[in-house]
PDB file of C-alpha atoms in Angstrom:
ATOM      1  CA  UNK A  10     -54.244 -29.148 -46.390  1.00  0.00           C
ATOM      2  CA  UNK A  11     -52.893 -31.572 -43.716  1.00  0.00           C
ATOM      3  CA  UNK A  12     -49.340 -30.847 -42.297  1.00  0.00           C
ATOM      4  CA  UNK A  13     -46.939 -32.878 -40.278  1.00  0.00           C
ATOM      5  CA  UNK A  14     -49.029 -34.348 -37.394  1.00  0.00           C
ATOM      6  CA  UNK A  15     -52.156 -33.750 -38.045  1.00  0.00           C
ATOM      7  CA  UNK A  16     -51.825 -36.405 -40.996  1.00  0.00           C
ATOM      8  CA  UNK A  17     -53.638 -39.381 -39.376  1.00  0.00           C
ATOM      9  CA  UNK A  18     -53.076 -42.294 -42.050  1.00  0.00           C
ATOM     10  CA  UNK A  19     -50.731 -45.116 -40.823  1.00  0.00           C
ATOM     11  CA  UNK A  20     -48.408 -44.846 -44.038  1.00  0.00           C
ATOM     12  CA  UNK A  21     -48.343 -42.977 -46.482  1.00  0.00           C
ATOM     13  CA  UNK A  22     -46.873 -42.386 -50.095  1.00  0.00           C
ATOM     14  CA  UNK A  23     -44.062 -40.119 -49.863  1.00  0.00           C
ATOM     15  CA  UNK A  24     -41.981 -37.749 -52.687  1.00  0.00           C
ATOM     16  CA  UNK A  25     -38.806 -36.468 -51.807  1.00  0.00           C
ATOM     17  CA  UNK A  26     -37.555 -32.888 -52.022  1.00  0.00           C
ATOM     18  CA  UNK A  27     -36.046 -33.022 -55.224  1.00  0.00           C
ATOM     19  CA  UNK A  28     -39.647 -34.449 -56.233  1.00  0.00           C
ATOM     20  CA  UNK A  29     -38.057 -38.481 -56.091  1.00  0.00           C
ATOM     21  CA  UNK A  30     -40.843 -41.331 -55.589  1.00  0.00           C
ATOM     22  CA  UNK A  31     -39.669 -42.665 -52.177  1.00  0.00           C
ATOM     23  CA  UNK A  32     -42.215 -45.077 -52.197  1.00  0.00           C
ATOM     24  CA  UNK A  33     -45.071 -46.334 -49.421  1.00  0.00           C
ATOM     25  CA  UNK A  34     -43.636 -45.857 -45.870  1.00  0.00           C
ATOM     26  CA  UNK A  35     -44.892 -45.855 -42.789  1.00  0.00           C
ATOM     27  CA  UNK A  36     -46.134 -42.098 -41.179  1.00  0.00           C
ATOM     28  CA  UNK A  37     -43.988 -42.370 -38.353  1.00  0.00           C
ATOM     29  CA  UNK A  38     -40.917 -42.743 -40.105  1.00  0.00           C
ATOM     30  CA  UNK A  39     -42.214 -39.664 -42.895  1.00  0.00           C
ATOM     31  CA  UNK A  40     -42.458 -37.542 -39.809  1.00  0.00           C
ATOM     32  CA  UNK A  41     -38.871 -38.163 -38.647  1.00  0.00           C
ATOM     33  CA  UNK A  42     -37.463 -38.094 -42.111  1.00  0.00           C
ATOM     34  CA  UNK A  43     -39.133 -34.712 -42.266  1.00  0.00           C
ATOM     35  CA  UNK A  44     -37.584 -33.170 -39.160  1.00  0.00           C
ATOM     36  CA  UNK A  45     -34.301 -34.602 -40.014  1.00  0.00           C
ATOM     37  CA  UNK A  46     -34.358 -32.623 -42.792  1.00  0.00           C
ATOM     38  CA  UNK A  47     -35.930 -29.813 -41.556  1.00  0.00           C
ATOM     39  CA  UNK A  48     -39.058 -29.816 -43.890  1.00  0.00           C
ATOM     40  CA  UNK A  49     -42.813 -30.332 -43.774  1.00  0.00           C
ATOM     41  CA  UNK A  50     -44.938 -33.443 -44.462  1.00  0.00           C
ATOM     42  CA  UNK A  51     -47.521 -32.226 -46.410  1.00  0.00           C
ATOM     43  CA  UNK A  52     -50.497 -34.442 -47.495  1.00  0.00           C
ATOM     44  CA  UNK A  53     -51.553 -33.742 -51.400  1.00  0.00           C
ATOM     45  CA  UNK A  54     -55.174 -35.402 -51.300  1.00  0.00           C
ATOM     46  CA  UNK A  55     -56.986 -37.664 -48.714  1.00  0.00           C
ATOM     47  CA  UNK A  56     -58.845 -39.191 -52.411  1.00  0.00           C
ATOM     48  CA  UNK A  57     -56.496 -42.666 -52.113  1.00  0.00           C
ATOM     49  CA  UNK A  58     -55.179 -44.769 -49.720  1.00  0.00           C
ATOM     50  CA  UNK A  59     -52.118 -44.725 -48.732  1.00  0.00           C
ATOM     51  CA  UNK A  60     -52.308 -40.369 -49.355  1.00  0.00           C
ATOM     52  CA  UNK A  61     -50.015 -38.779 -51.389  1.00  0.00           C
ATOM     53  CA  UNK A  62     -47.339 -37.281 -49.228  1.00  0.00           C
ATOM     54  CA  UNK A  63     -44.442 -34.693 -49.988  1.00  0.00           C
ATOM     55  CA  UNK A  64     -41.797 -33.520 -48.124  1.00  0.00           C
ATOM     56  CA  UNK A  65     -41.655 -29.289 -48.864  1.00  0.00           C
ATOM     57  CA  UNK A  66     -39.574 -26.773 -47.104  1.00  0.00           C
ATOM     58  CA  UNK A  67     -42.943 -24.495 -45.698  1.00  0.00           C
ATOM     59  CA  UNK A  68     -41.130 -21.020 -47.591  1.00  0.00           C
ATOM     60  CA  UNK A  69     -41.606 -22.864 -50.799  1.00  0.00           C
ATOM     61  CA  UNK A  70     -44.829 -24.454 -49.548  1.00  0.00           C
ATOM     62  CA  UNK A  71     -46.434 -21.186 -49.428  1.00  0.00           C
ATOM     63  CA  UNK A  72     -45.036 -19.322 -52.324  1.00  0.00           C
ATOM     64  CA  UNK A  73     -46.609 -21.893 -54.436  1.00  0.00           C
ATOM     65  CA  UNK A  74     -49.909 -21.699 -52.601  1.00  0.00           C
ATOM     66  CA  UNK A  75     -49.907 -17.910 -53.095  1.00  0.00           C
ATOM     67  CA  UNK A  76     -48.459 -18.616 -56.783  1.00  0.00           C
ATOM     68  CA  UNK A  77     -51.512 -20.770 -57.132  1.00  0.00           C
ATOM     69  CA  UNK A  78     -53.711 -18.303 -56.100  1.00  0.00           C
ATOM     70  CA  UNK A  79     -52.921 -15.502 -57.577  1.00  0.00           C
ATOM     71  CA  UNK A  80     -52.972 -17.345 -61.076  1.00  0.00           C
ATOM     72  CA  UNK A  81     -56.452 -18.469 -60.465  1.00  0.00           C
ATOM     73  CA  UNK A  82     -57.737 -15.293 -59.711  1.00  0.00           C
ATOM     74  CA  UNK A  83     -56.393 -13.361 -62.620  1.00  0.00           C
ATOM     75  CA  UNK A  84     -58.015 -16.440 -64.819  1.00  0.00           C
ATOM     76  CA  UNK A  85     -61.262 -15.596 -62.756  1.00  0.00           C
ATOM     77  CA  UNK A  86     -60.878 -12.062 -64.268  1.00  0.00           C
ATOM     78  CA  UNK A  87     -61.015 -12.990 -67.508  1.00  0.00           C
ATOM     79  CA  UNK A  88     -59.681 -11.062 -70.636  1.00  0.00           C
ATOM     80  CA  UNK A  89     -60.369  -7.190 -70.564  1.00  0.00           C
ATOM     81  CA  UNK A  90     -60.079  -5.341 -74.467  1.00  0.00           C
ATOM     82  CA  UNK A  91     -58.446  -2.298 -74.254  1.00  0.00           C
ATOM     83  CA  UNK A  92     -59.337   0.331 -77.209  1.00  0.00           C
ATOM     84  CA  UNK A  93     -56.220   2.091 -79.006  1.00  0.00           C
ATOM     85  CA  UNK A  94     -57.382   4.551 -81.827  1.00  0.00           C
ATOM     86  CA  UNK A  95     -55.619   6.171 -84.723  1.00  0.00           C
ATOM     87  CA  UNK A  96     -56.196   7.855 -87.674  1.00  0.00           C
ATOM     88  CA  UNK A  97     -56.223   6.924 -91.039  1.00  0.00           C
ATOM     89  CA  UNK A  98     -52.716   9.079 -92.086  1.00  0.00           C
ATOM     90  CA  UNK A  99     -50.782   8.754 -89.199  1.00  0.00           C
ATOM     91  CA  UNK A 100     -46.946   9.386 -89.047  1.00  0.00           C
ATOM     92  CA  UNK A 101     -43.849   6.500 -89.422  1.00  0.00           C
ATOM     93  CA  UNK A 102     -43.327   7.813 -85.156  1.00  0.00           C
ATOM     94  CA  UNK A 103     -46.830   7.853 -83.842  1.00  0.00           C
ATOM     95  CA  UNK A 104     -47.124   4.665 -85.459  1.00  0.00           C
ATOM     96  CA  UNK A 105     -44.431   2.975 -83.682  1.00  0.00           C
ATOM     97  CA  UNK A 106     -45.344   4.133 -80.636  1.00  0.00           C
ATOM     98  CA  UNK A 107     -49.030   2.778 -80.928  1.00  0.00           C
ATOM     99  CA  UNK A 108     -47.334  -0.820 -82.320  1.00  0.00           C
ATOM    100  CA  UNK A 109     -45.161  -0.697 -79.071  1.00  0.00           C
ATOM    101  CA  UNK A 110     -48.809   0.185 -76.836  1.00  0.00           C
ATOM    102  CA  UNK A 111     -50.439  -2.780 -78.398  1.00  0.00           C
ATOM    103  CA  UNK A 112     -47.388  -5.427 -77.870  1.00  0.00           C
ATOM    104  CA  UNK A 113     -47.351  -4.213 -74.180  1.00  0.00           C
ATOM    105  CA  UNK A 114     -51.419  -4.804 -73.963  1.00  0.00           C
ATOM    106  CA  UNK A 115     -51.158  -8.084 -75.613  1.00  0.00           C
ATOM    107  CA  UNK A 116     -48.219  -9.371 -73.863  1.00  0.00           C
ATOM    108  CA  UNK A 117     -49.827  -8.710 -70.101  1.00  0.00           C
ATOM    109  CA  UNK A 118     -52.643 -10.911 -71.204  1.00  0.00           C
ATOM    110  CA  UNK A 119     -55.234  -8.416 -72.415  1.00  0.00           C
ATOM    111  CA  UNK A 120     -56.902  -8.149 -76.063  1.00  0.00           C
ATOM    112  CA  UNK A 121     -56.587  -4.805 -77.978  1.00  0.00           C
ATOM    113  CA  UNK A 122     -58.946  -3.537 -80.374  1.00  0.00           C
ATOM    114  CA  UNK A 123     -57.519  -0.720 -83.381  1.00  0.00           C
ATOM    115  CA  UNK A 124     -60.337   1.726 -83.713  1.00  0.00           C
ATOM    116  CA  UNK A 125     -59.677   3.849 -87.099  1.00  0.00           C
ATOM    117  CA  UNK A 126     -62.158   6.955 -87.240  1.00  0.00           C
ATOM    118  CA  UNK A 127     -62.862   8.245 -90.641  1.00  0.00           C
ATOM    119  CA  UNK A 128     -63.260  11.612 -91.971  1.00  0.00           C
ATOM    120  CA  UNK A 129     -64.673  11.723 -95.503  1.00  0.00           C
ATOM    121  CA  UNK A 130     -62.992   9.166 -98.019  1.00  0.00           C
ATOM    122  CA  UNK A 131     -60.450   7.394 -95.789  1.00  0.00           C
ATOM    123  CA  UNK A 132     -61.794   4.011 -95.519  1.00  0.00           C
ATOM    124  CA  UNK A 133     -59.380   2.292 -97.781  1.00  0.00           C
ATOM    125  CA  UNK A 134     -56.242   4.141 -96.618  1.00  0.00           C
ATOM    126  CA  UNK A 135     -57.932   2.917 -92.853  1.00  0.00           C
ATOM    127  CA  UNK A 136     -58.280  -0.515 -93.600  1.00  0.00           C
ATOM    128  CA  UNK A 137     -54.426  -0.812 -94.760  1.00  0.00           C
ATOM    129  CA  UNK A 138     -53.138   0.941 -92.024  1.00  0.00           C
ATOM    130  CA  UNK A 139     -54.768  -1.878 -89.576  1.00  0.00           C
ATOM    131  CA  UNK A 140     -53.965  -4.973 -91.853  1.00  0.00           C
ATOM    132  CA  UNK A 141     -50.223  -3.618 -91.603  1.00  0.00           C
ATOM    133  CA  UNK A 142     -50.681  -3.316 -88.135  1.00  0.00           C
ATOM    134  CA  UNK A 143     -52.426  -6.501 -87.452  1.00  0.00           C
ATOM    135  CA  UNK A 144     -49.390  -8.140 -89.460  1.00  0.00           C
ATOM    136  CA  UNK A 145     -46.622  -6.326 -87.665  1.00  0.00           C
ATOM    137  CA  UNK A 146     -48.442  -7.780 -84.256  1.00  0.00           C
ATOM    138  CA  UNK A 147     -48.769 -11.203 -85.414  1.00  0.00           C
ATOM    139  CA  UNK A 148     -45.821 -12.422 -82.707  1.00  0.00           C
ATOM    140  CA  UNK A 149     -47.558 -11.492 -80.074  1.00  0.00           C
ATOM    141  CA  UNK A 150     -51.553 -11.605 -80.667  1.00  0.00           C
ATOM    142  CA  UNK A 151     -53.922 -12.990 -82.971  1.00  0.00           C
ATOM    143  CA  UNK A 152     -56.724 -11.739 -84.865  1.00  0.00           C
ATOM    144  CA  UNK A 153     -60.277 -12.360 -83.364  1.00  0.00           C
ATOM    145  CA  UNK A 154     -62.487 -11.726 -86.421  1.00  0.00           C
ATOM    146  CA  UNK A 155     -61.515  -9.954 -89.817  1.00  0.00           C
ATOM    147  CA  UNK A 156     -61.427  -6.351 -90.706  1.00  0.00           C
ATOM    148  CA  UNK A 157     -64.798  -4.888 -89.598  1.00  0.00           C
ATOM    149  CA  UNK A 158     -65.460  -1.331 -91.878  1.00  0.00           C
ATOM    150  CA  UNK A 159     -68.555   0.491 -90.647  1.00  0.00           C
ATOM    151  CA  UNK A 160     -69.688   3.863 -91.842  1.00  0.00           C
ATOM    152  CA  UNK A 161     -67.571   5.770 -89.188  1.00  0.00           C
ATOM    153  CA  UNK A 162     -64.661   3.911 -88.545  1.00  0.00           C
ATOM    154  CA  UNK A 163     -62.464   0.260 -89.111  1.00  0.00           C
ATOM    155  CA  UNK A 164     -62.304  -1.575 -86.473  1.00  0.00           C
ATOM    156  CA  UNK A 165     -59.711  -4.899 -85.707  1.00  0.00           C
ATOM    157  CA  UNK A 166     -59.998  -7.232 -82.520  1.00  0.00           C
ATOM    158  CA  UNK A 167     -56.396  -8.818 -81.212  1.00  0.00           C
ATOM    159  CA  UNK A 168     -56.247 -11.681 -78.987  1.00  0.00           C
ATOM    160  CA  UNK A 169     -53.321 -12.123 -77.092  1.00  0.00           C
ATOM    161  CA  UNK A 170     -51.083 -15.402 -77.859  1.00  0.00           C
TER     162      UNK A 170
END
């Protein structure tokens, strides 16, 4: 990223500070509008002729570089699924607080998946217990795939919004 003086162009296409099109001016006069008000020339791209210039106090300069950054590496991560389980009669309390886990997962980004394990005839009273809960999360995730019942347990995948 070219800065003030090292931008070697002989005019360039400047944006103000409030982000106003200022049109094609000459770098000479960019560089003294910038130190009259106190700001950086910063060059966007060196793709066109005249570059893109923009006049950006350096404080916000960087905290949108680091901004920038940080939101590209947490894409880089990717999603991770976290696993909350519960059983198949579980009270109004522990329910709540296992709605309130989920929201939390899904709102910072990460899919959850509801595990149900069974113990002998509980796969219907299972499978409505996560359709209720997939329902009551529907503001803040989406199911992945329907209601997966295996011999041992029901199983739901949430994707966050």
């Amino acid at each position: 990223m070219l800065m003030n003086e090292k931008i070697k162009a002989a005019e360039v296409e400047l944006t103000g500070l409030q982000g106003e099109d200022l049109g094609i001016i000459p770098t000479r006069d960019a560089l003294k509008m910038a130190k009259e008000l106190k700001v950086d020339l910063i060059c966007l791209s060196l793709a066109t002729s005249p570059p893109p210039c923009k006049l950006v106090s350096r404080a916000e300069y960087l905290a949108d570089r680091d901004q920038e950054k940080k939101k590209e590496r947490k894409e880089a991560k990717g999603i991770k699924v976290k696993e909350i389980r519960l059983s198949a009669f579980i009270e109004d309390h522990d329910y709540d607080t296992k709605k309130r886990q989920a929201e939390r997962i899904l709102q910072a980004g990460d899919a959850v998946q509801l595990t149900v394990r069974l113990e002998k005839k509980e796969a219907e009273a299972a499978k409505e217990l996560v359709q209720q809960l997939v329902k009551d999360l529907r503001h803040c995730g989406r199911q992945d795939k329907g209601i997966q019942v295996s011999g041992k347990q029901v199983i739901a995948h949430l994707l966050p919004l």
